[in-house]
Tab-separated table of C-alpha atoms in Angstrom:
chain	number	residue	atom	x	y	z
C	22	MET	CA	-1.073	25.495	-12.146
C	23	ALA	CA	-0.507	23.896	-9.146
C	24	SER	CA	0.698	25.750	-5.947
C	25	VAL	CA	4.480	25.071	-4.235
C	26	ILE	CA	5.112	25.269	-0.571
C	27	THR	CA	8.030	24.472	0.818
C	28	VAL	CA	8.286	23.206	4.931
C	29	ALA	CA	11.842	24.643	6.794
C	30	LEU	CA	13.497	20.976	7.994
C	31	ALA	CA	16.716	20.692	10.995
C	32	THR	CA	19.821	19.606	8.431
C	33	SER	CA	20.102	15.761	9.024
C	34	PRO	CA	22.342	12.780	7.564
C	35	VAL	CA	20.831	10.663	5.747
C	36	GLY	CA	18.957	7.889	7.877
C	37	ALA	CA	17.842	10.280	10.339
C	38	ALA	CA	14.597	11.833	11.015
C	39	ALA	CA	14.120	14.669	8.639
C	40	GLN	CA	11.445	16.203	10.592
C	41	ALA	CA	8.725	16.106	13.317
C	42	GLY	CA	5.352	13.832	12.454
C	43	ALA	CA	3.133	17.096	12.093
C	44	THR	CA	4.783	18.001	9.017
C	45	ALA	CA	6.387	15.034	7.726
C	46	ASP	CA	3.556	13.012	5.629
C	47	ASP	CA	3.542	17.082	3.911
C	48	THR	CA	6.801	16.830	2.542
C	49	ALA	CA	6.609	13.120	2.155
C	50	ALA	CA	3.608	13.433	0.284
C	51	GLY	CA	4.647	16.089	-2.163
C	52	TRP	CA	7.570	13.923	-3.245
C	53	LEU	CA	5.477	11.067	-3.781
C	54	ALA	CA	3.151	13.281	-5.952
C	55	ARG	CA	6.423	14.584	-8.719
C	56	GLN	CA	7.160	11.040	-9.124
C	57	LEU	CA	3.866	10.024	-10.907
C	58	ILE	CA	4.756	9.445	-14.299
C	59	ASN	CA	3.089	11.653	-16.319
C	60	GLY	CA	1.042	12.873	-13.380
C	61	GLU	CA	-0.826	9.409	-13.332
C	62	HIS	CA	0.337	6.725	-12.058
C	63	VAL	CA	3.247	4.351	-11.217
C	64	GLU	CA	5.311	1.874	-13.012
C	65	SER	CA	6.717	-1.228	-11.109
C	66	VAL	CA	8.466	-2.897	-14.433
C	67	PRO	CA	9.980	-0.104	-17.219
C	68	THR	CA	6.784	0.949	-18.877
C	69	PHE	CA	4.223	-0.961	-17.791
C	70	PRO	CA	1.906	0.932	-15.225
C	71	ASP	CA	1.566	-0.181	-11.643
C	72	PHE	CA	-2.096	-0.522	-10.571
C	73	GLY	CA	-2.224	-1.663	-6.886
C	74	LEU	CA	0.111	0.894	-6.185
C	75	THR	CA	-1.108	4.052	-8.007
C	76	ALA	CA	-3.741	3.501	-5.958
C	77	ASP	CA	-1.756	3.750	-2.984
C	78	VAL	CA	0.034	7.451	-4.313
C	79	VAL	CA	-3.731	7.816	-3.584
C	80	PHE	CA	-4.386	6.592	-0.711
C	81	ALA	CA	-1.509	9.021	0.496
C	82	LEU	CA	-2.123	12.111	-1.028
C	83	ASP	CA	-5.430	12.050	-0.246
C	84	ALA	CA	-4.892	11.247	3.607
C	85	ALA	CA	-2.206	13.679	3.696
C	86	GLY	CA	-4.505	16.059	2.617
C	87	VAL	CA	-1.869	18.069	0.028
C	88	ALA	CA	-1.424	17.386	-3.817
C	89	THR	CA	-5.455	16.794	-4.808
C	90	ASP	CA	-4.659	17.910	-8.014
C	91	ALA	CA	-2.113	15.276	-8.350
C	92	SER	CA	-4.682	12.523	-7.006
C	93	ALA	CA	-7.633	13.302	-8.935
C	94	LYS	CA	-5.434	12.405	-12.080
C	95	ALA	CA	-3.814	9.140	-10.682
C	96	THR	CA	-7.624	8.491	-9.740
C	97	ALA	CA	-8.841	9.279	-13.536
C	98	PHE	CA	-6.193	7.066	-14.862
C	99	LEU	CA	-7.437	4.109	-12.302
C	100	ALA	CA	-10.697	4.909	-13.668
C	101	THR	CA	-9.752	4.514	-17.505
C	102	PRO	CA	-12.454	1.651	-18.209
C	103	ASP	CA	-9.084	-0.263	-20.228
C	104	ASN	CA	-7.125	0.268	-17.043
C	105	VAL	CA	-10.183	-1.468	-14.826
C	106	LEU	CA	-10.268	-3.647	-16.659
C	107	GLU	CA	-6.143	-5.234	-16.768
C	108	TYR	CA	-6.567	-4.711	-13.343
C	109	ALA	CA	-9.480	-6.127	-11.713
C	110	GLY	CA	-10.568	-8.733	-14.729
C	111	ASP	CA	-13.735	-8.872	-16.542
C	112	GLY	CA	-16.139	-9.660	-14.020
C	113	ALA	CA	-16.860	-12.844	-15.640
C	114	ALA	CA	-14.008	-15.023	-16.620
C	115	GLU	CA	-11.620	-12.959	-14.952
C	116	SER	CA	-12.481	-11.382	-11.950
C	117	TYR	CA	-10.048	-10.317	-9.332
C	118	ALA	CA	-11.604	-9.321	-5.493
C	119	GLY	CA	-8.744	-7.574	-4.264
C	120	PRO	CA	-8.320	-5.485	-6.861
C	121	LEU	CA	-11.887	-4.877	-7.000
C	122	ALA	CA	-11.952	-3.616	-3.628
C	123	LYS	CA	-9.014	-1.333	-3.831
C	124	LEU	CA	-10.429	0.119	-6.508
C	125	ALA	CA	-13.810	1.169	-4.623
C	126	LEU	CA	-11.914	2.154	-2.111
C	127	VAL	CA	-9.649	5.204	-4.462
C	128	ALA	CA	-13.544	5.813	-5.361
C	129	GLU	CA	-14.513	6.307	-2.150
C	130	SER	CA	-11.486	8.316	-1.003
C	131	ARG	CA	-11.908	10.497	-3.462
C	132	GLY	CA	-15.662	10.743	-2.999
C	133	LEU	CA	-16.753	8.956	-6.350
C	134	ASP	CA	-19.230	6.328	-6.713
C	135	PRO	CA	-18.368	2.710	-6.112
C	136	LYS	CA	-20.683	1.224	-8.529
C	137	SER	CA	-19.631	3.169	-11.033
C	138	PHE	CA	-16.225	3.733	-11.363
C	139	GLY	CA	-14.673	3.330	-15.170
C	140	GLU	CA	-18.110	2.024	-16.299
C	141	VAL	CA	-18.387	-1.135	-13.608
C	142	ASP	CA	-20.578	-1.055	-10.711
C	143	LEU	CA	-17.062	-2.233	-8.086
C	144	ILE	CA	-19.727	-3.744	-5.173
C	145	THR	CA	-21.789	-5.629	-7.522
C	146	GLU	CA	-18.927	-7.396	-9.339
C	147	LEU	CA	-16.909	-7.550	-5.418
C	148	GLY	CA	-20.203	-9.308	-3.594
C	149	GLU	CA	-20.461	-11.368	-6.720
C	150	LEU	CA	-16.541	-12.873	-5.634
C	151	GLN	CA	-18.250	-13.486	-2.365
C	152	ALA	CA	-18.542	-17.495	-1.260
C	153	PRO	CA	-20.856	-19.278	1.352
C	154	SER	CA	-17.734	-18.933	4.036
C	155	GLY	CA	-18.026	-15.001	3.314
C	156	ARG	CA	-14.242	-15.449	2.012
C	157	PHE	CA	-13.930	-13.041	-1.236
C	158	THR	CA	-12.001	-15.301	-4.203
C	159	ASP	CA	-11.146	-14.630	-7.544
C	160	ALA	CA	-13.087	-15.916	-10.413
C	161	SER	CA	-10.312	-16.804	-13.017
C	162	ALA	CA	-8.238	-19.541	-14.786
C	163	GLN	CA	-4.807	-18.849	-12.568
C	164	PRO	CA	-4.847	-19.763	-9.249
C	165	ASP	CA	-6.998	-18.188	-6.671
C	166	GLN	CA	-4.475	-15.232	-5.180
C	167	SER	CA	-7.431	-14.315	-2.257
C	168	ASN	CA	-5.879	-13.392	0.764
C	169	ALA	CA	-5.887	-11.623	4.085
C	170	PHE	CA	-5.505	-8.376	2.410
C	171	SER	CA	-8.217	-8.874	-0.380
C	172	GLN	CA	-10.185	-9.867	1.970
C	173	ALA	CA	-9.627	-7.070	4.553
C	174	LEU	CA	-10.016	-4.549	1.788
C	175	GLY	CA	-13.121	-6.102	0.641
C	176	ILE	CA	-14.796	-5.933	4.028
C	177	LEU	CA	-13.330	-1.898	4.246
C	178	ALA	CA	-14.883	-1.340	0.743
C	179	THR	CA	-18.156	-2.727	1.519
C	180	HIS	CA	-18.171	-0.988	4.607
C	181	ARG	CA	-17.879	2.185	3.653
C	182	ALA	CA	-20.004	1.980	0.222
C	183	GLY	CA	-23.134	1.090	2.902
C	184	GLY	CA	-21.969	-2.489	4.923
C	185	ALA	CA	-19.651	-5.390	4.654
C	186	PRO	CA	-21.172	-8.581	4.886
C	187	ALA	CA	-21.440	-10.444	8.276
C	188	LYS	CA	-20.246	-13.596	6.637
C	189	ALA	CA	-17.187	-11.588	4.920
C	190	VAL	CA	-16.520	-9.815	8.780
C	191	GLU	CA	-16.876	-12.979	10.029
C	192	PHE	CA	-14.694	-15.352	7.914
C	193	LEU	CA	-11.960	-12.952	8.211
C	194	ALA	CA	-12.289	-12.814	12.459
C	195	GLY	CA	-12.380	-17.233	12.033
C	196	THR	CA	-8.637	-16.916	10.337
C	197	ALA	CA	-7.294	-15.279	13.637
C	198	CYS	CA	-3.853	-17.927	14.517
C	199	GLN	CA	-4.118	-18.966	17.779
C	200	ASP	CA	-2.172	-16.148	19.779
C	201	GLY	CA	-4.430	-13.318	17.971
C	202	GLY	CA	-2.379	-12.709	15.252
C	203	PHE	CA	-3.748	-12.726	10.698
C	204	PRO	CA	-1.654	-15.192	8.365
C	205	ILE	CA	-1.865	-13.360	5.044
C	206	ASP	CA	-2.841	-16.817	3.900
C	207	PHE	CA	-6.180	-19.000	4.554
C	208	ASP	CA	-4.931	-22.417	3.123
C	209	GLU	CA	-1.663	-22.505	4.489
C	210	ALA	CA	-0.533	-23.389	7.833
C	211	CYS	CA	-1.605	-20.340	10.471
C	212	VAL	CA	1.587	-18.268	11.163
C	213	SER	CA	0.439	-14.449	11.947
C	214	ASP	CA	2.103	-12.086	9.870
C	215	VAL	CA	2.493	-7.990	10.875
C	216	ASP	CA	1.258	-6.319	7.291
C	217	ALA	CA	-1.519	-9.256	7.335
C	218	THR	CA	-2.712	-8.707	10.847
C	219	ALA	CA	-2.428	-4.590	10.657
C	220	MET	CA	-4.686	-4.825	7.589
C	221	ALA	CA	-7.405	-7.423	9.482
C	222	VAL	CA	-7.211	-4.494	12.495
C	223	GLN	CA	-8.480	-2.045	10.527
C	224	ALA	CA	-10.821	-3.915	8.749
C	225	LEU	CA	-12.724	-6.019	11.732
C	226	ALA	CA	-12.267	-2.480	13.537
C	227	ALA	CA	-14.294	-0.896	11.161
C	228	ALA	CA	-16.842	-3.729	10.649
C	229	GLY	CA	-17.225	-3.669	14.197
C	230	SER	CA	-15.519	-6.714	15.349
C	231	THR	CA	-14.258	-5.471	17.637
C	232	ASP	CA	-12.426	-8.832	20.139
C	233	ALA	CA	-10.637	-9.922	17.592
C	234	ALA	CA	-9.628	-6.397	16.329
C	235	ASN	CA	-7.946	-5.916	20.175
C	236	ALA	CA	-6.765	-9.273	19.691
C	237	GLY	CA	-5.105	-8.432	16.739
C	238	VAL	CA	-3.477	-5.100	17.435
C	239	THR	CA	-1.951	-7.014	21.211
C	240	TRP	CA	-0.126	-9.062	18.929
C	241	LEU	CA	1.232	-6.186	16.933
C	242	VAL	CA	2.230	-5.020	20.153
C	243	GLY	CA	4.474	-7.489	21.201
C	244	LYS	CA	6.259	-7.058	17.736
C	245	GLN	CA	7.546	-4.005	18.272
C	246	SER	CA	10.848	-3.815	18.249
C	247	ALA	CA	12.523	-1.481	21.035
C	248	ALA	CA	13.171	1.418	18.068
C	249	GLY	CA	9.186	0.973	17.193
C	250	GLY	CA	9.437	-0.431	13.862
C	251	PHE	CA	8.103	-3.978	12.186
C	252	LYS	CA	9.040	-6.409	9.959
C	253	ALA	CA	7.615	-8.417	7.705
C	254	ASN	CA	7.282	-12.601	8.101
C	255	LEU	CA	9.981	-13.272	6.257
C	256	PRO	CA	13.045	-14.171	5.732
C	257	GLY	CA	15.917	-12.096	6.538
C	258	SER	CA	13.074	-8.769	6.955
C	259	VAL	CA	14.204	-5.690	8.701
C	260	ASP	CA	12.692	-3.242	10.237
C	261	ASN	CA	10.923	-1.418	7.245
C	262	ALA	CA	8.442	1.150	6.284
C	263	ASN	CA	6.095	-0.934	4.640
C	264	SER	CA	5.392	-3.202	7.857
C	265	THR	CA	5.564	-0.170	10.145
C	266	GLY	CA	3.394	1.557	8.399
C	267	LEU	CA	0.801	-0.916	8.361
C	268	ALA	CA	1.371	-1.357	11.906
C	269	ALA	CA	1.108	2.235	12.902
C	270	GLN	CA	-2.400	2.585	10.844
C	271	ALA	CA	-3.759	-0.460	13.540
C	272	LEU	CA	-2.124	0.607	16.455
C	273	ARG	CA	-3.628	4.151	16.658
C	274	VAL	CA	-7.036	2.516	15.262
C	275	GLY	CA	-6.558	0.471	18.716
C	276	ALA	CA	-5.722	3.361	20.753
C	277	LYS	CA	-2.437	2.245	21.520
C	278	THR	CA	-1.240	5.622	21.514
C	279	ALA	CA	2.674	5.089	22.926
C	280	GLU	CA	3.399	2.793	20.691
C	281	ALA	CA	1.906	4.360	17.673
C	282	ASP	CA	3.792	7.068	18.889
C	283	LYS	CA	7.506	5.004	18.706
C	284	ALA	CA	6.287	3.574	15.427
C	285	VAL	CA	5.857	7.394	13.670
C	286	THR	CA	9.054	7.944	15.618
C	287	PHE	CA	10.164	5.213	13.572
C	288	LEU	CA	8.696	5.950	10.368
C	289	THR	CA	10.464	9.944	10.279
C	290	GLY	CA	13.247	8.532	11.163
C	291	LEU	CA	13.478	6.681	7.284
C	292	GLN	CA	12.252	10.636	5.879
C	293	GLN	CA	15.430	12.198	3.418
C	294	GLY	CA	16.302	15.098	4.482
C	295	CYS	CA	18.673	18.560	3.547
C	296	ALA	CA	21.567	16.383	3.626
C	297	ALA	CA	20.019	13.741	0.987
C	298	ALA	CA	20.142	13.872	-2.742
C	299	GLU	CA	17.697	16.467	-3.930
C	300	ALA	CA	16.182	14.025	-5.909
C	301	VAL	CA	14.544	11.694	-2.877
C	302	ARG	CA	14.292	14.375	-0.495
C	303	GLY	CA	11.005	14.056	1.712
C	304	ALA	CA	10.653	10.366	0.893
C	305	ILE	CA	10.531	7.704	3.124
C	306	PHE	CA	13.463	4.873	2.317
C	307	TYR	CA	12.158	1.445	3.405
C	308	ALA	CA	14.958	1.073	5.640
C	309	ALA	CA	18.494	2.752	6.333
C	310	GLY	CA	19.645	3.321	3.509
C	311	GLN	CA	17.391	1.182	1.196
C	312	GLY	CA	15.852	3.554	-0.864
C	313	GLU	CA	14.586	0.991	-3.701
C	314	ASN	CA	11.116	1.622	-3.888
C	315	ALA	CA	11.264	4.487	-2.537
C	316	VAL	CA	7.346	4.911	-3.830
C	317	ARG	CA	5.585	2.305	-2.046
C	318	ALA	CA	7.480	2.750	1.235
C	319	THR	CA	5.965	6.829	1.220
C	320	SER	CA	3.014	6.020	-0.134
C	321	GLN	CA	2.338	2.943	3.009
C	322	ALA	CA	4.349	5.207	5.551
C	323	ILE	CA	2.382	8.466	5.017
C	324	PRO	CA	-1.270	6.918	6.364
C	325	GLY	CA	1.079	5.337	9.286
C	326	ILE	CA	2.048	8.574	10.060
C	327	LEU	CA	-0.955	10.213	10.323
C	328	GLY	CA	-2.449	7.155	11.852
C	329	ILE	CA	-5.876	7.387	9.243
C	330	SER	CA	-7.273	3.501	8.433
C	331	TYR	CA	-7.852	3.204	5.275
C	332	ALA	CA	-11.413	2.751	6.518
C	333	LYS	CA	-11.458	7.093	6.703
C	334	VAL	CA	-9.138	8.086	3.869
C	335	SER	CA	-10.548	10.826	2.266
C	336	ALA	CA	-9.331	13.605	-0.163
C	337	VAL	CA	-12.273	16.138	1.643
C	338	GLY	CA	-10.606	19.279	2.515
C	339	ALA	CA	-7.660	18.139	0.511
C	340	SER	CA	-5.848	21.084	-0.755
C	341	ASN	CA	-4.027	21.340	-4.155
C	342	ALA	CA	-0.242	22.604	-2.600
C	343	LEU	CA	2.373	20.266	-3.341
C	344	PRO	CA	4.842	20.442	0.033
C	345	THR	CA	8.876	20.785	-0.374
C	346	VAL	CA	11.575	20.437	1.279
C	347	ASP	CA	13.407	23.518	2.307
C	348	CYS	CA	16.801	23.551	2.938
C	349	THR	CA	17.722	27.149	2.399
C	350	THR	CA	19.560	26.963	6.268
C	351	PRO	CA	23.277	26.644	5.405
C	352	THR	CA	24.777	22.262	6.263
C	353	THR	CA	27.732	21.661	7.602
C	354	THR	CA	27.500	17.920	6.334
C	355	THR	CA	28.192	16.486	2.729
C	356	THR	CA	26.602	13.356	2.896
C	357	THR	CA	24.846	12.080	0.275
C	358	SER	CA	21.816	9.097	-0.027
C	359	SER	CA	21.322	6.721	-3.032
C	360	THR	CA	20.958	8.303	-6.599
C	361	ILE	CA	19.033	5.159	-7.538
C	362	ASP	CA	15.371	6.032	-8.990
C	363	PRO	CA	13.196	5.971	-6.655
C	364	VAL	CA	9.984	5.732	-9.542
C	365	VAL	CA	10.589	2.545	-10.674
C	366	ASN	CA	9.639	-0.546	-9.024
C	367	PRO	CA	11.471	-3.480	-10.323
C	368	GLY	CA	10.402	-7.203	-10.044
C	369	GLY	CA	7.045	-7.046	-7.626
C	370	ASN	CA	4.135	-8.180	-9.906
C	371	GLY	CA	2.014	-9.889	-7.859
C	372	THR	CA	1.314	-10.899	-4.233
C	373	ASN	CA	4.666	-12.335	-3.489
C	374	PRO	CA	6.935	-9.150	-4.625
C	375	VAL	CA	10.693	-10.578	-5.537
C	376	PRO	CA	12.633	-9.445	-3.330
C	377	GLN	CA	14.452	-5.979	-3.876
C	378	GLY	CA	17.553	-4.345	-2.815
C	379	GLY	CA	20.574	-6.991	-2.912
C	380	ASN	CA	19.231	-8.775	0.613
C	381	SER	CA	16.662	-5.990	0.911
C	382	PRO	CA	13.205	-8.371	1.662
C	383	ALA	CA	9.691	-8.110	-0.181
C	384	LEU	CA	8.521	-5.513	0.636
C	385	ALA	CA	4.800	-5.238	2.066
C	386	ALA	CA	2.442	-4.818	-0.910
C	387	THR	CA	-1.305	-4.284	-0.573
C	388	GLY	CA	-4.265	-5.463	-3.440
C	389	THR	CA	-3.184	-8.562	-6.017
C	390	TYR	CA	-2.119	-7.301	-9.659
C	391	ARG	CA	-2.203	-9.993	-12.569
C	392	PRO	CA	-0.418	-8.982	-15.661
C	393	SER	CA	-2.640	-9.692	-18.824
C	394	VAL	CA	-1.791	-12.748	-21.072
C	395	THR	CA	-0.087	-10.626	-23.785
C	396	TRP	CA	2.114	-8.850	-20.988
C	397	LEU	CA	2.930	-12.253	-19.748
C	398	GLY	CA	5.646	-12.291	-22.559
C	399	VAL	CA	7.167	-9.359	-22.677
C	400	LEU	CA	7.462	-9.941	-18.285
C	401	LEU	CA	9.108	-12.899	-18.484
C	402	LEU	CA	11.579	-10.972	-21.270
C	403	LEU	CA	12.329	-8.914	-18.836
C	404	SER	CA	12.728	-11.406	-15.424
C	405	GLY	CA	13.255	-15.163	-15.740
C	406	SER	CA	11.093	-14.818	-11.973
C	407	ALA	CA	8.662	-14.143	-13.701
C	408	LEU	CA	6.038	-17.118	-13.799
C	409	VAL	CA	7.716	-18.474	-10.124
C	410	VAL	CA	6.691	-14.905	-8.703
C	411	LEU	CA	3.313	-15.444	-10.795
C	412	ALA	CA	2.476	-18.609	-8.462
C	413	ARG	CA	3.616	-17.602	-5.292
C	414	ARG	CA	0.972	-16.131	-3.189
C	415	ARG	CA	2.379	-13.092	-1.329
C	416	PRO	CA	-0.511	-10.472	0.094
C	417	SER	CA	-0.761	-6.849	-1.310
C	418	VAL	CA	-2.447	-3.561	-0.551
C	419	ARG	CA	-2.224	-3.212	-4.286
């Protein structure tokens, strides 16, 4: 049976810092592990697994160095041949760069062979998607959804597998905007984006393209708010855990210690403590008072709190502990958090997740997720906007 440990926290109102960064990642990871359905996956739309978000959970647990059994079980779920086929394509008529790269990173984080994951050689199939320009592109009857996220993931995965292709690195470095930041979409006007830049910095730094990486870090520093947070380049966006988590990783890679520490303070300020409803204690909310998609927010915040790049996340030395928030100290406040379901991530199903929580902007997500043709009809029943979402291109670490 998995062990459970507790970490004592100072009682705090919802939205205030639940604990110091030194232990925030542990209790956040413990909460995250307990959200896995059947102990093995996450769902974005009820009854449909979100493979990319499940991979994010694996990265977060491995980065925190706890809940290794949960991470292993989620990895086994992702490595099921049918799930690899559903998420990454068949390697022939349908083959998707982002998912292939993300699954390869999962394997590498867990110490597994990415060339034999779910009976698929992920690295070879990813290499077959590299265009002469160096760009990793999708092979699909659907519009190509490759973007800065899939390119960065591809570089990170191949770097960890023995070395990123020079052309792939050169291509990503060459997509930088004049201000030093990086855009999400390669085929549109160059508009720098926090999420895309944070991913590009991690990939380029790992592959040795330091000038482009440093320019991206400098641009990120200029986008940090006084509170330490970052927001996505979307209408109505606010400082949030997802963008800030990714940016914090890049800042730490770029040796911007003060700015990274400030980002960590912002992230831990969104963690739910003893004044919150028991179901969300330890979770990191997307923004103050916005608990929708807490699984995605928490999974992307944890590596940022720790300052670990996706190039180095590893399960080596991880324990099976499942830390919990210790609320044995009496509290005088009765403030409680939202009672929404923190597990289900309604709406987002592609590279452009639809806005969540009323006026909340879409969340950062890494990689690319494509529902199968058989799922599409059901998704249409669940959301009249499904086709619009599929047609848009918005990044994901999914």
